[in-house]
Amino acid sequence: MVKFLDLHKQYLSIKGEIDAAIKSVISDSAFVGGKYVNFFEEQFRNYIAANYCIGVANGTDALEIAIKSLELPANTEIIVPANSFVATAEAVINAGYKIKFCDNNNYYNIDYRDFEENITENTSAVIFVHLYGQSVDFDNLLPIAKKHNLKIIEDCAQAHGTKYKNKKVGTFGDIAAFSFYPGKNLGAYGDAGAIITNDYQLANKCRLLANHGSPKKHEHTIVGRNSRLDGINAAILNAKLYHLDKWNAIRNVAASYYNEYLKDVGDLILPEILEDTYSVFHLYVIRTKYRDELADFLNKNEIETGIHYPIAIPKQKAFSFVNQDTTYMRACNWDKELLSLPMGEHLTSADTEKVVSAIRKFFS
Ligand SMILES: *Cc1c(COP(=O)(O)O)cnc(C)c1O
């Protein structure tokens, strides 16, 4: 069986470190906040090379709190790529803003031409999602955002360690959101997330919002909420952060193998990698007109696959209230063709060979 992702195998490979980490948090009773959370925030901001890291309860909260911290004008629009996980769009609505969907390019990330066309006098911000682990095209996007005076939120939920021109994503905009959902490249044992920024004011605001608006015990200066990273997950993330680069490198080896041996097979469209970027291949996504048949065939051959995402966000019932034209959007037409192949540090060369030969067999 070639698994899509194998978190149990990952755990066994670092069992000693994980078990010890959990034990010490319990011994210290440092369950919410405290030294393990502080230490992880310090390690993670160093990893990204940012000034501030605020641990929160999950990636969706990270996005929502990050948006709120920007104090954008009421009723303005935030541009969101049509191709993303639904949380990117939910965060905009739940933070109290209007949403405008923008199409993706051949790299499955926000298309700069469509981005600029969607900007109106009511637009105040944009969310750049580094989907599937690949950086957005900053050289084309940043000048447009700057010209129109937009705030930039990076959604790095799939991009822990992704680089654009040798610099890790997470500090190209005003503020960034990370998710540590178990299946992400850096995953906790439950829900967890973090906000990254270089801006002291924004960092402060996020900390307040995420912790009952409380700068110190028994004082509440704004109405906040409870969205905190817990000690056990912080300690687990710390242990795993140490292995992240190695795991991302293994994902890249698997991706290179797929790239080489799936080239010119059937009608497959393989992921294109933007020049001068390092993708962490959160997902390896291909396209084919025979998506459902291929997924079925692979499943029968004991190879797991996924679809990210089978219904583009603008076509979801929850977002039917958004005034839009989905017919022209690549994101809304390609969702029938997307297929995610097994991807993760669990893959052996025998696994990737098995995937490739099954796909070749399907198309022959
Ligand atoms: C996972 C994910 C989120 C949400 O993170 P959670 O921790 O699951 O709340 C947001 N955006 C994208 C692109 C994601 O993949």
XYZ file of C-alpha atoms and ligand atoms in Angstrom:
379
model
C 0.000 0.000 0.000
C 1.366 3.433 -0.893
C -0.167 5.848 1.563
C -1.038 9.415 0.693
C 0.642 10.490 3.928
C 1.881 8.364 6.834
C 1.917 10.163 10.160
C 2.311 6.953 12.125
C 5.544 6.115 10.314
C 6.746 9.654 10.986
C 5.967 9.286 14.689
C 7.857 5.999 14.951
C 10.916 7.628 13.353
C 11.097 10.266 16.132
C 9.201 8.482 18.917
C 11.866 9.059 21.575
C 11.943 12.825 21.018
C 8.148 13.158 20.876
C 7.475 11.044 23.949
C 10.094 12.936 25.955
C 8.703 16.287 24.808
C 5.158 15.402 25.866
C 6.343 14.030 29.190
C 8.231 17.165 30.144
C 5.231 19.418 29.416
C 3.095 17.243 31.662
C 5.761 17.198 34.387
C 5.976 20.992 34.244
C 2.190 21.455 33.943
C 2.934 24.060 31.252
C -0.288 23.377 29.376
C -1.317 26.733 27.909
C 1.246 29.396 27.124
C 4.387 29.090 29.240
C 7.930 28.123 28.456
C 7.317 25.514 25.741
C 5.112 27.887 23.779
C 7.589 30.752 24.228
C 10.435 28.535 23.103
C 8.619 27.295 20.012
C 7.603 30.846 19.039
C 11.260 31.834 19.299
C 12.447 28.847 17.258
C 9.820 29.281 14.572
C 10.396 33.013 14.100
C 14.102 32.249 13.771
C 13.339 29.551 11.229
C 11.320 31.994 9.097
C 13.740 34.849 9.893
C 10.987 37.106 11.234
C 10.797 39.401 14.247
C 7.623 38.042 15.836
C 5.750 34.769 16.118
C 2.448 34.375 17.961
C 1.191 30.836 18.539
C -2.574 30.459 18.110
C -5.121 27.651 18.156
C -5.165 26.839 14.418
C -4.405 28.212 10.956
C -7.887 29.541 10.352
C -7.721 31.610 13.547
C -4.242 32.768 12.526
C -5.710 34.162 9.298
C -8.717 35.746 10.974
C -6.714 37.346 13.788
C -4.075 38.553 11.325
C -6.772 40.221 9.205
C -8.369 41.843 12.273
C -5.032 43.182 13.463
C -4.677 45.229 10.269
C -7.707 47.368 11.250
C -8.811 47.774 7.646
C -11.574 50.255 6.794
C -15.074 48.854 7.444
C -16.872 47.161 4.529
C -13.838 46.983 2.294
C -12.948 44.053 0.072
C -10.176 41.548 0.460
C -9.027 39.651 -2.623
C -8.682 35.878 -2.198
C -7.586 33.287 -4.768
C -10.434 31.052 -5.968
C -8.169 28.026 -5.656
C -7.411 27.464 -1.976
C -8.694 25.696 1.087
C -12.012 27.184 2.200
C -10.464 28.605 5.414
C -8.765 31.394 3.426
C -12.181 32.694 2.381
C -13.907 32.006 5.706
C -11.364 34.132 7.561
C -12.257 37.177 5.457
C -15.990 36.862 6.123
C -15.528 36.045 9.818
C -13.244 39.048 10.250
C -16.133 41.171 8.908
C -14.953 42.038 5.399
C -16.163 41.498 1.861
C -14.537 38.939 -0.371
C -13.518 39.115 -4.005
C -12.304 35.964 -5.729
C -9.422 36.073 -8.116
C -8.360 33.395 -10.612
C -5.213 31.286 -10.449
C -2.422 30.899 -12.996
C -0.709 27.746 -14.317
C 1.112 27.431 -10.996
C -2.267 27.226 -9.208
C -1.491 30.456 -7.374
C -3.037 33.914 -7.652
C -2.770 35.312 -11.194
C -1.307 38.825 -11.149
C -3.282 40.043 -14.157
C -6.590 38.920 -12.715
C -5.514 40.274 -9.334
C -5.013 43.758 -10.730
C -8.282 43.632 -12.678
C -10.192 42.821 -9.506
C -8.884 45.781 -7.523
C -11.399 48.595 -6.991
C -11.399 51.691 -4.770
C -13.018 49.468 -2.128
C -10.174 46.949 -2.020
C -8.005 47.217 1.066
C -6.073 43.935 1.230
C -5.150 40.704 -0.504
C -4.372 37.210 0.719
C -1.503 35.548 -1.116
C -1.799 31.781 -0.625
C 1.322 29.703 -1.298
C -0.749 26.767 -2.438
C 0.570 23.210 -2.517
C 3.840 24.499 -1.011
C 4.794 26.759 -3.915
C 5.524 30.466 -3.475
C 3.395 33.046 -5.247
C 4.981 35.176 -7.941
C 6.080 38.101 -5.735
C 7.981 40.030 -8.414
C 4.754 40.504 -10.334
C 2.394 40.759 -7.358
C 4.152 43.086 -4.914
C 4.338 46.147 -7.213
C 0.596 45.847 -7.909
C -0.271 45.599 -4.214
C 1.993 48.557 -3.486
C 0.613 50.685 -6.300
C -2.912 50.212 -4.922
C -1.860 50.568 -1.309
C -3.121 47.133 -0.298
C -2.219 45.313 2.893
C -0.808 41.860 2.261
C -1.644 38.750 4.262
C 0.309 35.616 3.362
C -1.459 32.289 3.861
C 1.512 29.994 4.544
C -0.567 27.047 5.780
C 1.006 24.822 3.112
C 4.376 26.530 2.916
C 6.603 25.847 5.934
C 10.067 26.427 4.514
C 8.984 27.517 1.028
C 11.427 30.027 -0.472
C 11.122 32.818 -2.992
C 14.541 33.884 -4.255
C 16.222 32.214 -1.315
C 14.081 33.927 1.306
C 11.437 32.019 3.244
C 7.849 33.049 2.647
C 6.073 34.667 5.594
C 7.718 38.100 5.645
C 7.040 39.371 2.116
C 3.759 40.978 3.169
C 2.517 42.688 6.328
C 1.580 39.544 8.199
C 1.432 35.786 7.643
C -0.618 32.844 8.917
C 0.703 29.315 9.391
C -1.270 26.163 10.168
C 0.145 23.199 12.052
C -2.783 20.903 11.316
C -1.422 17.336 11.603
C -1.222 16.766 7.846
C 0.747 19.948 7.068
C 4.512 19.790 6.407
C 5.010 20.838 10.028
C 2.089 19.327 11.895
C 1.039 19.190 15.539
C -0.880 16.391 17.239
C -4.133 18.283 17.046
C -4.993 21.788 15.833
C -2.373 24.538 16.086
C -1.275 27.637 14.184
C 0.923 30.722 14.283
C 1.076 34.308 13.080
C 4.355 35.716 11.761
C 5.148 39.390 11.273
C 8.012 41.867 11.399
C 5.711 44.620 12.668
C 5.721 45.226 16.417
C 2.274 46.883 16.478
C 0.634 44.070 14.543
C 2.319 41.433 16.703
C 1.055 43.154 19.832
C -2.460 43.447 18.468
C -2.515 39.758 17.502
C -1.336 38.708 20.944
C -4.095 40.754 22.532
C -6.794 39.473 20.169
C -5.750 35.855 20.683
C -5.662 36.062 24.480
C -8.823 37.828 25.709
C -7.431 41.286 24.959
C -5.230 40.905 27.984
C -1.796 42.588 28.101
C -1.382 41.348 31.671
C -3.282 39.261 34.125
C -6.744 40.609 35.036
C -6.432 43.536 32.601
C -8.440 43.523 29.374
C -7.863 46.450 27.045
C -9.829 45.208 24.011
C -12.466 42.538 23.435
C -10.450 39.560 22.325
C -11.008 35.833 22.239
C -9.336 32.596 23.242
C -7.059 31.270 20.503
C -3.864 29.983 22.060
C -1.231 27.406 21.266
C -1.009 24.712 23.931
C 2.175 23.513 25.598
C 2.073 19.900 24.443
C 1.660 20.880 20.814
C 4.367 23.536 21.108
C 6.811 20.925 22.448
C 5.855 18.480 19.672
C 6.269 21.193 17.032
C 9.652 22.053 18.476
C 10.818 18.478 18.160
C 9.495 18.266 14.609
C 10.856 21.644 13.474
C 14.305 20.157 13.835
C 13.462 17.624 11.084
C 11.456 19.898 8.784
C 14.157 20.781 6.236
C 15.167 17.148 5.856
C 11.522 16.121 5.394
C 10.955 18.880 2.825
C 14.053 17.670 0.966
C 12.639 14.124 0.818
C 9.406 15.533 -0.611
C 11.500 17.262 -3.275
C 13.229 14.005 -4.183
C 9.846 12.318 -4.649
C 8.594 15.287 -6.698
C 11.663 15.189 -8.964
C 11.093 11.499 -9.559
C 7.445 12.099 -10.472
C 8.493 14.998 -12.728
C 11.018 12.904 -14.579
C 9.040 9.714 -15.063
C 5.576 11.156 -15.600
C 6.701 13.610 -18.261
C 4.776 13.109 -21.525
C 2.609 10.368 -20.035
C -0.981 10.453 -21.322
C -2.573 13.878 -21.043
C -0.961 14.570 -17.664
C -0.143 18.144 -16.759
C 2.590 18.114 -14.117
C 3.228 20.899 -11.593
C 5.277 23.757 -13.001
C 7.781 25.281 -10.625
C 8.317 29.012 -10.668
C 11.894 30.037 -11.399
C 14.095 30.831 -8.405
C 11.736 29.318 -5.849
C 11.901 26.337 -3.501
C 8.621 24.456 -3.198
C 8.091 22.297 -0.125
C 5.596 20.166 -2.078
C 2.908 20.076 0.545
C 1.029 18.439 -2.321
C 2.043 17.099 -5.710
C -0.918 17.981 -7.917
C -1.386 16.820 -11.485
C -4.227 17.378 -13.949
C -5.876 14.931 -16.323
C -9.233 14.668 -18.113
C -9.388 11.096 -16.790
C -9.035 12.104 -13.142
C -11.770 9.900 -11.660
C -10.778 6.841 -13.717
C -7.114 7.287 -12.811
C -7.871 7.734 -9.097
C -9.990 4.574 -9.229
C -7.258 2.621 -10.987
C -4.618 3.758 -8.488
C -6.897 2.920 -5.592
C -7.343 -0.620 -6.982
C -3.553 -0.826 -7.161
C -3.248 0.151 -3.486
C -2.136 3.707 -4.112
C -3.948 6.442 -2.205
C -4.668 9.809 -3.828
C -6.483 12.995 -2.861
C -8.184 15.967 -4.537
C -7.294 19.518 -3.550
C -9.839 20.855 -4.003
C -12.749 19.103 -5.757
C -15.040 22.166 -5.647
C -13.468 25.595 -6.109
C -14.456 28.001 -3.311
C -16.571 30.367 -5.485
C -18.704 27.342 -6.459
C -19.326 26.293 -2.839
C -22.855 26.860 -1.567
C -21.470 28.782 1.417
C -20.103 31.426 -0.966
C -23.033 31.589 -3.366
C -23.820 35.050 -1.957
C -20.664 36.460 -3.517
C -21.354 38.223 -6.784
C -19.034 36.627 -9.303
C -18.535 35.142 -12.720
C -17.036 31.701 -12.201
C -17.362 30.567 -15.805
C -14.138 32.167 -16.966
C -12.045 31.057 -14.015
C -9.414 28.384 -14.492
C -9.795 27.516 -10.830
C -13.477 26.723 -11.374
C -12.893 24.675 -14.518
C -9.835 22.774 -13.418
C -11.345 21.397 -10.216
C -12.647 18.367 -12.179
C -9.114 17.497 -13.307
C -6.968 17.903 -10.197
C -5.393 14.862 -8.563
C -2.901 14.811 -5.680
C -0.402 11.939 -5.705
C 1.116 10.447 -2.541
C 3.527 12.993 -1.060
C 5.486 13.091 2.174
C 8.672 12.079 3.903
C 7.239 8.566 4.293
C 7.748 7.787 0.595
C 10.496 5.339 -0.323
C 11.916 5.025 -3.825
C 9.961 1.764 -4.150
C 6.770 3.743 -3.380
C 7.362 6.409 -6.006
C 8.352 3.738 -8.553
C 5.103 1.922 -7.836
C 3.072 5.112 -8.322
C 4.821 5.961 -11.585
C 4.523 2.490 -13.081
C 0.823 2.258 -12.180
C 0.125 5.624 -13.830
C 2.093 4.621 -16.931
C 0.140 1.371 -17.078
C -3.166 3.260 -16.842
C -2.298 5.420 -19.827
C -0.776 2.645 -21.991
C -4.903 24.126 6.350
C -5.150 25.435 5.703
C -5.727 26.509 6.395
C -6.369 26.376 7.745
O -5.571 25.867 8.734
P -6.233 25.082 9.990
O -5.102 24.913 10.910
O -6.761 23.781 9.452
O -7.310 25.935 10.536
C -5.802 27.743 5.770
N -5.362 27.908 4.513
C -4.833 26.888 3.794
C -4.331 27.158 2.422
C -4.721 25.616 4.360
O -4.198 24.624 3.645
